[in-house]
Short mmCIF file of N, CA and C in Angstrom, two decimals:
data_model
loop_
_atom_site.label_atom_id
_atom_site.label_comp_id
_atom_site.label_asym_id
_atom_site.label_seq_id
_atom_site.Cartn_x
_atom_site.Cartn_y
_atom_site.Cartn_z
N UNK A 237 234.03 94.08 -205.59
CA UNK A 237 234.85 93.92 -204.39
C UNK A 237 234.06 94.40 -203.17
N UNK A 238 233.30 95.58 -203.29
CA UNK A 238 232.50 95.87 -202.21
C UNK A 238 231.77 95.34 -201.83
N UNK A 239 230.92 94.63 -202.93
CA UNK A 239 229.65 93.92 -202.40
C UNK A 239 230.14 92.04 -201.52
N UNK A 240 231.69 92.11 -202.17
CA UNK A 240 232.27 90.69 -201.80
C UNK A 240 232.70 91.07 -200.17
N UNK A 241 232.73 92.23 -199.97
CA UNK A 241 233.41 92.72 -198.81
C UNK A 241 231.75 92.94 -197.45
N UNK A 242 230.83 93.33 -197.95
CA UNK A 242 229.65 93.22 -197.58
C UNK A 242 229.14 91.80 -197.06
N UNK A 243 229.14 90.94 -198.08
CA UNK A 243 228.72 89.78 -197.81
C UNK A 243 229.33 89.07 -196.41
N UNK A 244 230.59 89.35 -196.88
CA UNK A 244 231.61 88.38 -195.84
C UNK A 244 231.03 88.92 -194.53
N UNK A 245 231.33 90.65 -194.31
CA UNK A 245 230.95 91.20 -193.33
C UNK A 245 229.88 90.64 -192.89
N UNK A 246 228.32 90.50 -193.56
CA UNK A 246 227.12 89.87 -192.94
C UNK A 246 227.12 88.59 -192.53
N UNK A 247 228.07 87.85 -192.98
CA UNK A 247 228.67 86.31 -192.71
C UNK A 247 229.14 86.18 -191.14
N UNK A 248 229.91 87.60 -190.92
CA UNK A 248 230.54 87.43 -189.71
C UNK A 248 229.68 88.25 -188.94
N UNK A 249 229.19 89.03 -188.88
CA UNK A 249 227.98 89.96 -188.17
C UNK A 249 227.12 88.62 -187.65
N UNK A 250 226.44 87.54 -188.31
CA UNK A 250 225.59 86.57 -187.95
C UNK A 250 226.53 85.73 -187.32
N UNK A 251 227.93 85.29 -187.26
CA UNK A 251 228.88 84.16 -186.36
C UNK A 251 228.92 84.95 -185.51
N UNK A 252 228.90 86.33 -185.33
CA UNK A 252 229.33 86.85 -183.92
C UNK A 252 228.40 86.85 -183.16
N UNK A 253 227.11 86.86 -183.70
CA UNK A 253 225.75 87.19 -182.91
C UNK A 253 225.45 85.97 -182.46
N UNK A 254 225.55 84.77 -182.98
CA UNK A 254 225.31 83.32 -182.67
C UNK A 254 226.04 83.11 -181.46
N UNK A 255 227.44 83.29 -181.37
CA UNK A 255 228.58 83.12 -180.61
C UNK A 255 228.44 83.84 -179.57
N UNK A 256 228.16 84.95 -179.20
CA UNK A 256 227.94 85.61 -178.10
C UNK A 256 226.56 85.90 -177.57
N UNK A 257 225.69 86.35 -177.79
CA UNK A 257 224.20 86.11 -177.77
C UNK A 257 223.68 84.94 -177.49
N UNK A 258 223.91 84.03 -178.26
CA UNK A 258 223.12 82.69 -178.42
C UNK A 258 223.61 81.61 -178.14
N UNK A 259 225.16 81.93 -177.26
CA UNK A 259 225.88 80.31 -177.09
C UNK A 259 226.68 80.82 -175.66
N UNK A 260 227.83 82.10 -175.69
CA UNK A 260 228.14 82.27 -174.51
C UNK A 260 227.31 83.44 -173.26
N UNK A 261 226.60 83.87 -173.68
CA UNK A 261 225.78 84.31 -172.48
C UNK A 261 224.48 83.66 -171.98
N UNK A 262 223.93 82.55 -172.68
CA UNK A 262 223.15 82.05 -171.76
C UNK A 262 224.39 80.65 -171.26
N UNK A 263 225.65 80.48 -171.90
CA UNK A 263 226.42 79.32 -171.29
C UNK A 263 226.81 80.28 -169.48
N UNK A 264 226.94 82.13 -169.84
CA UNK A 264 227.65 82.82 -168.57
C UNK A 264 226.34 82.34 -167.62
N UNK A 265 225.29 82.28 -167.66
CA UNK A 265 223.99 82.34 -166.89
C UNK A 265 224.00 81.20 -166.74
N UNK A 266 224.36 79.66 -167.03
CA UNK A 266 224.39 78.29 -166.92
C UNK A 266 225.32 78.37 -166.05
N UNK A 267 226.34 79.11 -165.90
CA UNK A 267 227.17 78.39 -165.13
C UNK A 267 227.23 79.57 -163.59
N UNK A 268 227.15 80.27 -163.92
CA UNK A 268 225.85 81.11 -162.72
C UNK A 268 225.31 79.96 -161.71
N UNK A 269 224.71 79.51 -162.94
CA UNK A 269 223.27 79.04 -162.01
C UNK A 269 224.08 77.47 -161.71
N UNK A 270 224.97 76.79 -162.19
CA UNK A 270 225.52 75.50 -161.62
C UNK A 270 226.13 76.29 -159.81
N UNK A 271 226.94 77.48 -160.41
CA UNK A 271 227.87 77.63 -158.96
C UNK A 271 226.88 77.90 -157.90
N UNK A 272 225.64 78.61 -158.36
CA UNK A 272 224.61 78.90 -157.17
C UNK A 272 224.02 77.56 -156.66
N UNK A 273 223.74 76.70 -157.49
CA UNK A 273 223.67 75.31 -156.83
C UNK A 273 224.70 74.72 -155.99
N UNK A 274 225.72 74.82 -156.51
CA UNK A 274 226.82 73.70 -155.77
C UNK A 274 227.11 75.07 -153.57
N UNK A 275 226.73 76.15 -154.13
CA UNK A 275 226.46 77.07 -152.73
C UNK A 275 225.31 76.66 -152.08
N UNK A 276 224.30 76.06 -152.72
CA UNK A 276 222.74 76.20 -151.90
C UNK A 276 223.20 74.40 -151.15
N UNK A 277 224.13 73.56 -152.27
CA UNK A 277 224.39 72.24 -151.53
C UNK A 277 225.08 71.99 -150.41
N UNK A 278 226.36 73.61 -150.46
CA UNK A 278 227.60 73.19 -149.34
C UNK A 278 226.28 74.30 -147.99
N UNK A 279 225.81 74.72 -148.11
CA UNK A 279 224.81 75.55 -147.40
C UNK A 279 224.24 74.76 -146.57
N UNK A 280 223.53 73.54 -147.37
CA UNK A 280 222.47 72.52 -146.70
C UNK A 280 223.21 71.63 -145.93
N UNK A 281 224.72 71.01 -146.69
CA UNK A 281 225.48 69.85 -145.81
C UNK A 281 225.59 70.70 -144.69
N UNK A 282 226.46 71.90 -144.65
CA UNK A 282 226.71 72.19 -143.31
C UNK A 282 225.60 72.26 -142.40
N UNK A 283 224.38 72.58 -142.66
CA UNK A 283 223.56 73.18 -141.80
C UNK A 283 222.84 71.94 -141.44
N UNK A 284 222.98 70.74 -142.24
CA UNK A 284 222.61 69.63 -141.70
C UNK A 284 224.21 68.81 -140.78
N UNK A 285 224.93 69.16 -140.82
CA UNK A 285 226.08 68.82 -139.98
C UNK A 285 225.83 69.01 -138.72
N UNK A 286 225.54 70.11 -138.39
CA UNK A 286 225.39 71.14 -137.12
C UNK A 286 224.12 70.79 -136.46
N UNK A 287 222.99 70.97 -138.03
CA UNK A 287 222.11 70.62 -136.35
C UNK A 287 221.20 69.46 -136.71
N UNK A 288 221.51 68.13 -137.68
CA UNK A 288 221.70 67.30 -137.20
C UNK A 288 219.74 66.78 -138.03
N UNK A 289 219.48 67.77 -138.62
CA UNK A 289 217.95 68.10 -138.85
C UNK A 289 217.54 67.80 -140.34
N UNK A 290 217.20 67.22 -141.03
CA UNK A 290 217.43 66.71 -142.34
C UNK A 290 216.68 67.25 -143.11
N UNK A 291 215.36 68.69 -142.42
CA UNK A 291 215.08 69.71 -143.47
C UNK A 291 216.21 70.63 -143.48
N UNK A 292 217.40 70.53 -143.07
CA UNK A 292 218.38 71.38 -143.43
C UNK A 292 218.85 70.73 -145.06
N UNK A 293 218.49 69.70 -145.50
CA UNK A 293 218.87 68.58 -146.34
C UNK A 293 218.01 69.55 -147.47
N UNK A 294 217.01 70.33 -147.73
CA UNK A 294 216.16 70.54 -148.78
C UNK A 294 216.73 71.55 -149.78
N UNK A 295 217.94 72.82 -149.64
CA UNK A 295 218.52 73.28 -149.99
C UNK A 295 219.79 72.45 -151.02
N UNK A 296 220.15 71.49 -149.78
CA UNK A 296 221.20 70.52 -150.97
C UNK A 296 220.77 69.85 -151.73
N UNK A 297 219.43 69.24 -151.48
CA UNK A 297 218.76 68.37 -152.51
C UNK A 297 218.38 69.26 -153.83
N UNK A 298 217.77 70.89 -153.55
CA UNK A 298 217.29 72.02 -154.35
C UNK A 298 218.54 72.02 -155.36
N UNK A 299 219.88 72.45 -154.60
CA UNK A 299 221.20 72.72 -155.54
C UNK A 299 221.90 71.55 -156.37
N UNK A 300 221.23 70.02 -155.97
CA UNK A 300 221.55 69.49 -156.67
C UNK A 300 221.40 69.55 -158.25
N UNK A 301 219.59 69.64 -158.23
CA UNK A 301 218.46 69.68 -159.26
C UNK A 301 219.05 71.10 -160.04
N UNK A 302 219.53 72.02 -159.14
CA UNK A 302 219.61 73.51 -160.33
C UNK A 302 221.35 73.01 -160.85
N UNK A 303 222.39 72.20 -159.95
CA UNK A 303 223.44 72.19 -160.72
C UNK A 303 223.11 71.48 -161.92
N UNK A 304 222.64 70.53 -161.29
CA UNK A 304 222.46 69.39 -163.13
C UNK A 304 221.49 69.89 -164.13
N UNK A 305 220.58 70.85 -164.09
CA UNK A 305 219.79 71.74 -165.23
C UNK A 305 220.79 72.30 -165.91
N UNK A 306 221.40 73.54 -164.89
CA UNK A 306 222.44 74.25 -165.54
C UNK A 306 223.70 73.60 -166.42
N UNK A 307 223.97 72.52 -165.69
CA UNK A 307 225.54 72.14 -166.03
C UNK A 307 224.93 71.11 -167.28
N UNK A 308 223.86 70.57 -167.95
CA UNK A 308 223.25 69.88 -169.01
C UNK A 308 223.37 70.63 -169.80
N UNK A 309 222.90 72.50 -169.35
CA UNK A 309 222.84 73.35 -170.39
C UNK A 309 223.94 74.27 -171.09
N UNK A 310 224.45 74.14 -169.64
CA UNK A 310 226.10 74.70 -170.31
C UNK A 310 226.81 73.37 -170.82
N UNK A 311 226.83 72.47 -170.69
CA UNK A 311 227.60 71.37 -171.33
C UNK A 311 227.78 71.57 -173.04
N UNK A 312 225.70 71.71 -173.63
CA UNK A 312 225.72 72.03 -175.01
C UNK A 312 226.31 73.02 -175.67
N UNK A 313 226.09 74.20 -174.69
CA UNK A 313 225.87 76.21 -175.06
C UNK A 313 227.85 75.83 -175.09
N UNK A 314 228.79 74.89 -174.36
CA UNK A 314 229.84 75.24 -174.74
C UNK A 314 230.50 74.16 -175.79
N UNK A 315 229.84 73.26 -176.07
CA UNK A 315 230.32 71.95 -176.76
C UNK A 315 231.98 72.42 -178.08
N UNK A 316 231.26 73.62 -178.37
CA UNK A 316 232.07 73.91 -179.58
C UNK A 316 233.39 75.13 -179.32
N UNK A 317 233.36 75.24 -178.12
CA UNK A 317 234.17 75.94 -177.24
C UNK A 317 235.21 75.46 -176.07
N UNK A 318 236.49 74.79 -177.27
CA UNK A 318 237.20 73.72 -176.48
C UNK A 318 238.37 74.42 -174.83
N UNK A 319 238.23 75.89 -175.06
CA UNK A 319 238.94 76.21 -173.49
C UNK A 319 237.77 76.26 -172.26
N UNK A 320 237.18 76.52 -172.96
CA UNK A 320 235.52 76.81 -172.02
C UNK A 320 235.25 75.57 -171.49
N UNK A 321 234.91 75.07 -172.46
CA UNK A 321 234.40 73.54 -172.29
C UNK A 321 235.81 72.32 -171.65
N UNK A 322 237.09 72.68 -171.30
CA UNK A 322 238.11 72.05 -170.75
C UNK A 322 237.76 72.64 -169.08
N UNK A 323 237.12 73.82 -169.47
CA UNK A 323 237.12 74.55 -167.56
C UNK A 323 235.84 74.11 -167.31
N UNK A 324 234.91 74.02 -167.68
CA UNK A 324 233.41 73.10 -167.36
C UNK A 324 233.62 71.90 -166.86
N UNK A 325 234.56 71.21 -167.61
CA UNK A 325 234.96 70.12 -167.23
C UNK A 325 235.89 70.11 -165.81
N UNK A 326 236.95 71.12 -165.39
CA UNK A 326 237.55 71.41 -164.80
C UNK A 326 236.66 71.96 -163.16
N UNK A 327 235.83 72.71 -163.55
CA UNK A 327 234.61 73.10 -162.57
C UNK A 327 233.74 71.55 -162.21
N UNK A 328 233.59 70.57 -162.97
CA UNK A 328 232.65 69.76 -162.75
C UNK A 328 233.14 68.60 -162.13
N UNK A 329 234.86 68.38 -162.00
CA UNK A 329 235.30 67.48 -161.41
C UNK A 329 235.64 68.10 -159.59
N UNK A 330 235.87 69.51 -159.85
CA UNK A 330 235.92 70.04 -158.18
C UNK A 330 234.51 69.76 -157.54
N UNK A 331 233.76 69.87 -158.64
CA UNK A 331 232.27 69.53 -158.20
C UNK A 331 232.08 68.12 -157.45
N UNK A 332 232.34 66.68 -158.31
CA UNK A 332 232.34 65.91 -157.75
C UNK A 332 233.33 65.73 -156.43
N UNK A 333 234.70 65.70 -156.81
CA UNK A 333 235.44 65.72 -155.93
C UNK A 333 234.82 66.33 -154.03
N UNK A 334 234.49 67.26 -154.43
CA UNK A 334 233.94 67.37 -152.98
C UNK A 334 232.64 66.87 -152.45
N UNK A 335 231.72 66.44 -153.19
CA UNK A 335 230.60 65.49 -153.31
C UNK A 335 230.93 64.05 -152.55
N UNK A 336 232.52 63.57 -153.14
CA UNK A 336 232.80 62.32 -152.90
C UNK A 336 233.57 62.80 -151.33
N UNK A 337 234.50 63.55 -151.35
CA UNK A 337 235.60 63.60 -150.21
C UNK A 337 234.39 64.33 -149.17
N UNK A 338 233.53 64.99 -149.24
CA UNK A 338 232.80 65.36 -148.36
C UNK A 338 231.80 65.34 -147.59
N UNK A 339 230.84 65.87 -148.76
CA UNK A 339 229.04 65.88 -148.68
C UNK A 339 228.48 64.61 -148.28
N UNK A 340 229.09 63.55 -149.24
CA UNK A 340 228.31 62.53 -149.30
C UNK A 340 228.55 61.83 -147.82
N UNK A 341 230.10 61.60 -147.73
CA UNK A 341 230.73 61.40 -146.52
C UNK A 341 230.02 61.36 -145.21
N UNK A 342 230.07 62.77 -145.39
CA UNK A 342 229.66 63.97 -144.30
C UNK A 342 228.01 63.62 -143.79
N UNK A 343 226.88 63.38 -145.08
CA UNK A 343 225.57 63.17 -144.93
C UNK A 343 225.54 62.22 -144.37
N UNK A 344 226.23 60.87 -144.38
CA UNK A 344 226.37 59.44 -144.27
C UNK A 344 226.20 59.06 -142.84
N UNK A 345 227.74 60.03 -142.15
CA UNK A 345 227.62 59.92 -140.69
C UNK A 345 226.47 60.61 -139.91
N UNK A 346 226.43 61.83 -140.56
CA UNK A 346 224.96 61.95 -139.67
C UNK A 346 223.91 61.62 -139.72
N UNK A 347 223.68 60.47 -141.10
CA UNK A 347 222.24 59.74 -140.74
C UNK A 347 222.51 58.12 -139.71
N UNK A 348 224.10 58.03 -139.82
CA UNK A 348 224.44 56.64 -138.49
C UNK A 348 224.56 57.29 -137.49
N UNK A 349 223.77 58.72 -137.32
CA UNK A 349 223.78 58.94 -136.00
C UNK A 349 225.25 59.19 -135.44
N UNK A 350 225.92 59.78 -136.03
CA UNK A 350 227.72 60.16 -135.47
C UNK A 350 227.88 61.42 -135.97
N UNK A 351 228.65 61.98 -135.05
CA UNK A 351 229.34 63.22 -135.58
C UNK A 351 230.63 63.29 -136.78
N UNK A 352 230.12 64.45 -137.63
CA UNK A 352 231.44 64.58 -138.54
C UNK A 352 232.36 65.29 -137.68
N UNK A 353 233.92 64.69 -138.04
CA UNK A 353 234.75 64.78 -137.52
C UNK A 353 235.44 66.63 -138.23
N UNK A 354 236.55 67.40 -137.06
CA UNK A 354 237.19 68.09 -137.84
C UNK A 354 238.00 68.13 -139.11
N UNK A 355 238.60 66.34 -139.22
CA UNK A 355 239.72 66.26 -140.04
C UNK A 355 238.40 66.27 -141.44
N UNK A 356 236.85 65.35 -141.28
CA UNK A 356 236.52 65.50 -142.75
C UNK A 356 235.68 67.06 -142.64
N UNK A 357 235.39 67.93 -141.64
CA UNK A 357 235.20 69.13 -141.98
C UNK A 357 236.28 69.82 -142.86
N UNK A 358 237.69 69.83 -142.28
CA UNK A 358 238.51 70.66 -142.84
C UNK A 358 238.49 70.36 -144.20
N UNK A 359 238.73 68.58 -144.75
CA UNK A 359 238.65 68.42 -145.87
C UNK A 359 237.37 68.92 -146.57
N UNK A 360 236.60 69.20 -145.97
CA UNK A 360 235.01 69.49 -147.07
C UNK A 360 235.49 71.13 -147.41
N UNK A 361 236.14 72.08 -146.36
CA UNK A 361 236.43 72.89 -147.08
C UNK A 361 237.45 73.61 -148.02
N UNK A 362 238.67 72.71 -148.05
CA UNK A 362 239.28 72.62 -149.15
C UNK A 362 239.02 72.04 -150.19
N UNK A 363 238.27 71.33 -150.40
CA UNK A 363 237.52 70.47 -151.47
C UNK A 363 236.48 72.07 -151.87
N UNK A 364 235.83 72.82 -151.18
CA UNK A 364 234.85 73.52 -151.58
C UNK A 364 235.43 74.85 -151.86
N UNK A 365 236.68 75.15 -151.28
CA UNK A 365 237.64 76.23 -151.94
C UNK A 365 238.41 75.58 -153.53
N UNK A 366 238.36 74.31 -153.86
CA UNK A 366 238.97 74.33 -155.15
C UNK A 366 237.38 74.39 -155.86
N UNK A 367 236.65 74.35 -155.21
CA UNK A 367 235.03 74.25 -156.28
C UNK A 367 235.19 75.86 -157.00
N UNK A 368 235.29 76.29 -155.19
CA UNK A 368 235.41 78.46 -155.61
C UNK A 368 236.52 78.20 -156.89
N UNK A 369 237.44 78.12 -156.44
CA UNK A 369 238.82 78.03 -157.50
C UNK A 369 238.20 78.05 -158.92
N UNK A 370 237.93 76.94 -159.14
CA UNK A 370 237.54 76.34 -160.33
C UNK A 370 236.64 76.99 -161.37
N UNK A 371 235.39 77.46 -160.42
CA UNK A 371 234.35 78.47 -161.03
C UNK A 371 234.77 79.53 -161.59
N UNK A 372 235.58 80.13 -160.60
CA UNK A 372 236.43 81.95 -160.56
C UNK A 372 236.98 81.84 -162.33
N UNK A 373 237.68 80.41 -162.14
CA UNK A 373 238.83 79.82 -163.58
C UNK A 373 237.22 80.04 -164.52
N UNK A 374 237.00 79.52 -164.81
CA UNK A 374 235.69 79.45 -165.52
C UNK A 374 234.86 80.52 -165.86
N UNK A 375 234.27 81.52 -164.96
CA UNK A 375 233.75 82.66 -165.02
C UNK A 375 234.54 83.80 -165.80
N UNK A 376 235.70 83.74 -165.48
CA UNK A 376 236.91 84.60 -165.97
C UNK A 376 236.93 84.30 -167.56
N UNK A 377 237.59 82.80 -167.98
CA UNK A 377 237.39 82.54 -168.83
C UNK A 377 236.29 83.06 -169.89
N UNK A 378 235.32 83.15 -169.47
CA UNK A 378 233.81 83.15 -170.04
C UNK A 378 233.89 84.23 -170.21
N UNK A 379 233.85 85.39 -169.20
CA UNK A 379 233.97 87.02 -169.44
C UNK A 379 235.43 87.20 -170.53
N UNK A 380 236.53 86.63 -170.79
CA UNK A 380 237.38 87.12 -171.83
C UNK A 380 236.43 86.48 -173.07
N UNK A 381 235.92 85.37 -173.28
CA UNK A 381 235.29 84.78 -174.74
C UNK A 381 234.07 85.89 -174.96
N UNK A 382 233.38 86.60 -173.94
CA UNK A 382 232.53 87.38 -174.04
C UNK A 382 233.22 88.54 -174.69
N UNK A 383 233.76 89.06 -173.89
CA UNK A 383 234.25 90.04 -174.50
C UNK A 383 235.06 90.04 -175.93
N UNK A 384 235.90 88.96 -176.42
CA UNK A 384 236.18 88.76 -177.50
C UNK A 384 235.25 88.57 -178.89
N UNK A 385 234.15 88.12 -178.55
CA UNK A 385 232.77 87.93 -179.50
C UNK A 385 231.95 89.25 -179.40
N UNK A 386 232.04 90.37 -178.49
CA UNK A 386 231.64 91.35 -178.50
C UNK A 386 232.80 92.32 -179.60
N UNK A 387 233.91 92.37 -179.58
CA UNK A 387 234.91 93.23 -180.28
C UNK A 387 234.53 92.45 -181.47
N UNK A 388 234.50 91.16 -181.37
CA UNK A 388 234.26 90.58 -182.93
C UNK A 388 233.03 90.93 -183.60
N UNK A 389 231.90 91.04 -182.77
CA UNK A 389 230.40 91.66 -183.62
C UNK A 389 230.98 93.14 -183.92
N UNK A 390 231.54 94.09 -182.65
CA UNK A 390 231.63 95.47 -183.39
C UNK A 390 232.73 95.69 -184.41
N UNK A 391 233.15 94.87 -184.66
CA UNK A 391 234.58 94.75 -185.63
C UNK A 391 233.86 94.35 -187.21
N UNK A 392 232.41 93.50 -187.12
CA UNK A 392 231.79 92.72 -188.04
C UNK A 392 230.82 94.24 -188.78
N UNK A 393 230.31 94.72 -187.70
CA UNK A 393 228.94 95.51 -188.21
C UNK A 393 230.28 97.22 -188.58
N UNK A 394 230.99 97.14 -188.14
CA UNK A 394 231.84 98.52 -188.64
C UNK A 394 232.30 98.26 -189.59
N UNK A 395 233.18 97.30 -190.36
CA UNK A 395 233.09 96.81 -191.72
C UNK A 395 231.91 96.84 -192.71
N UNK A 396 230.85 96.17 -191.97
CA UNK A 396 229.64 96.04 -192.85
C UNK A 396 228.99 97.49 -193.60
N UNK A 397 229.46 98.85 -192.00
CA UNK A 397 229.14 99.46 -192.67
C UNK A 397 229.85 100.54 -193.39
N UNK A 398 230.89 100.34 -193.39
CA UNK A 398 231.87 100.91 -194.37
C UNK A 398 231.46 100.62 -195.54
N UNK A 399 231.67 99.33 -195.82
CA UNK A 399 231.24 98.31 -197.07
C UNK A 399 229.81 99.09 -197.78
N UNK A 400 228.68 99.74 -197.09
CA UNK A 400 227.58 99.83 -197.07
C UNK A 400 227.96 101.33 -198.02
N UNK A 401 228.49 102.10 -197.11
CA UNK A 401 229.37 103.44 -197.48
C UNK A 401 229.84 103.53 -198.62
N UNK A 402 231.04 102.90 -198.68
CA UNK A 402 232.03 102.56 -200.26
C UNK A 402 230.70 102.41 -201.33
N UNK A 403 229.74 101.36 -200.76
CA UNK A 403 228.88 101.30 -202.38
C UNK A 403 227.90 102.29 -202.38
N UNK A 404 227.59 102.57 -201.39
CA UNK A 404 226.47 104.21 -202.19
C UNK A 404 227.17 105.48 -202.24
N UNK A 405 229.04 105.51 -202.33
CA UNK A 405 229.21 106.56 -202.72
C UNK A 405 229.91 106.13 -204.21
N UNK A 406 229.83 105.09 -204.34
CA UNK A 406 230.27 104.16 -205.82
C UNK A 406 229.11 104.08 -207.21
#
């Protein structure tokens, strides 16, 4: 029974270490690095809004390239993680959404030479407060699965070594 109780334990000692180590903390650092992109993009639209200068454009073009690395890599790191992976999805449509209602919008008129208007400013930043929204949902998320795969490894290796205990005083 001990050694059946051992085994299992090392069974789950290695799912917890996979699961948290090796799937949700480089997915917490993927999606890090998507939200720091989709900031370096709303950074560049505005600053190309204002002054109109299209090396203000090199930052949004930069955050494009780091959202889609990251968000490729968190896509996999959460594949098997269906609340996670419902808020990735959930983060990635605020993503577009303001891409479409805004940025793109927004870039459009100032290369025809026109000013963006207040009504699609205001919209670019409610579109970029549900992006915040969305992430916050997501990040949160991620820190409870973290922390749950952390109680689950120390829950795995304190069994294991009980188990370890019971048989060398057996």
């Amino acid at each position: 029974v001990v050694g059946i109780v051992a085994i299992v334990s090392l069974v789950r000692v290695d799912a917890a270490i996979e699961r948290e180590v090796n799937r949700l903390d480089p997915a917490n650092a993927a999606v890090l690095d998507m939200y720091g992109g989709m900031l370096d993009q709303e950074t560049g639209v505005r600053g190309y809004v204002l002054a109109h200068d299209t090396s203000f454009l090199q930052p949004y073009q930069d955050g494009l390239t780091e959202q889609s690395q990251a968000q490729t890599t968190a896509e996999r790191l959460l594949a098997h993680e269906p609340v996670l992976s419902a808020q990735l999805k959930a983060a990635q449509a605020a993503d577009a959404d303001w891409q479409d209602a805004y940025a793109k919008p927004a870039i459009a008129r100032v290369q025809a030479g026109q000013d963006v208007s207040a009504d699609l400013t205001n919209t670019g930043k409610t579109k970029f407060d549900a992006v915040r929204a969305a992430y916050t949902t997501l990040r949160t998320e991620l820190a409870v699965a973290r922390a749950n795969a952390k109680n689950q490894l120390e829950s795995a290796v304190t069994t294991r070594w009980i188990a370890i205990g019971v048989a060398a005083c057996v």
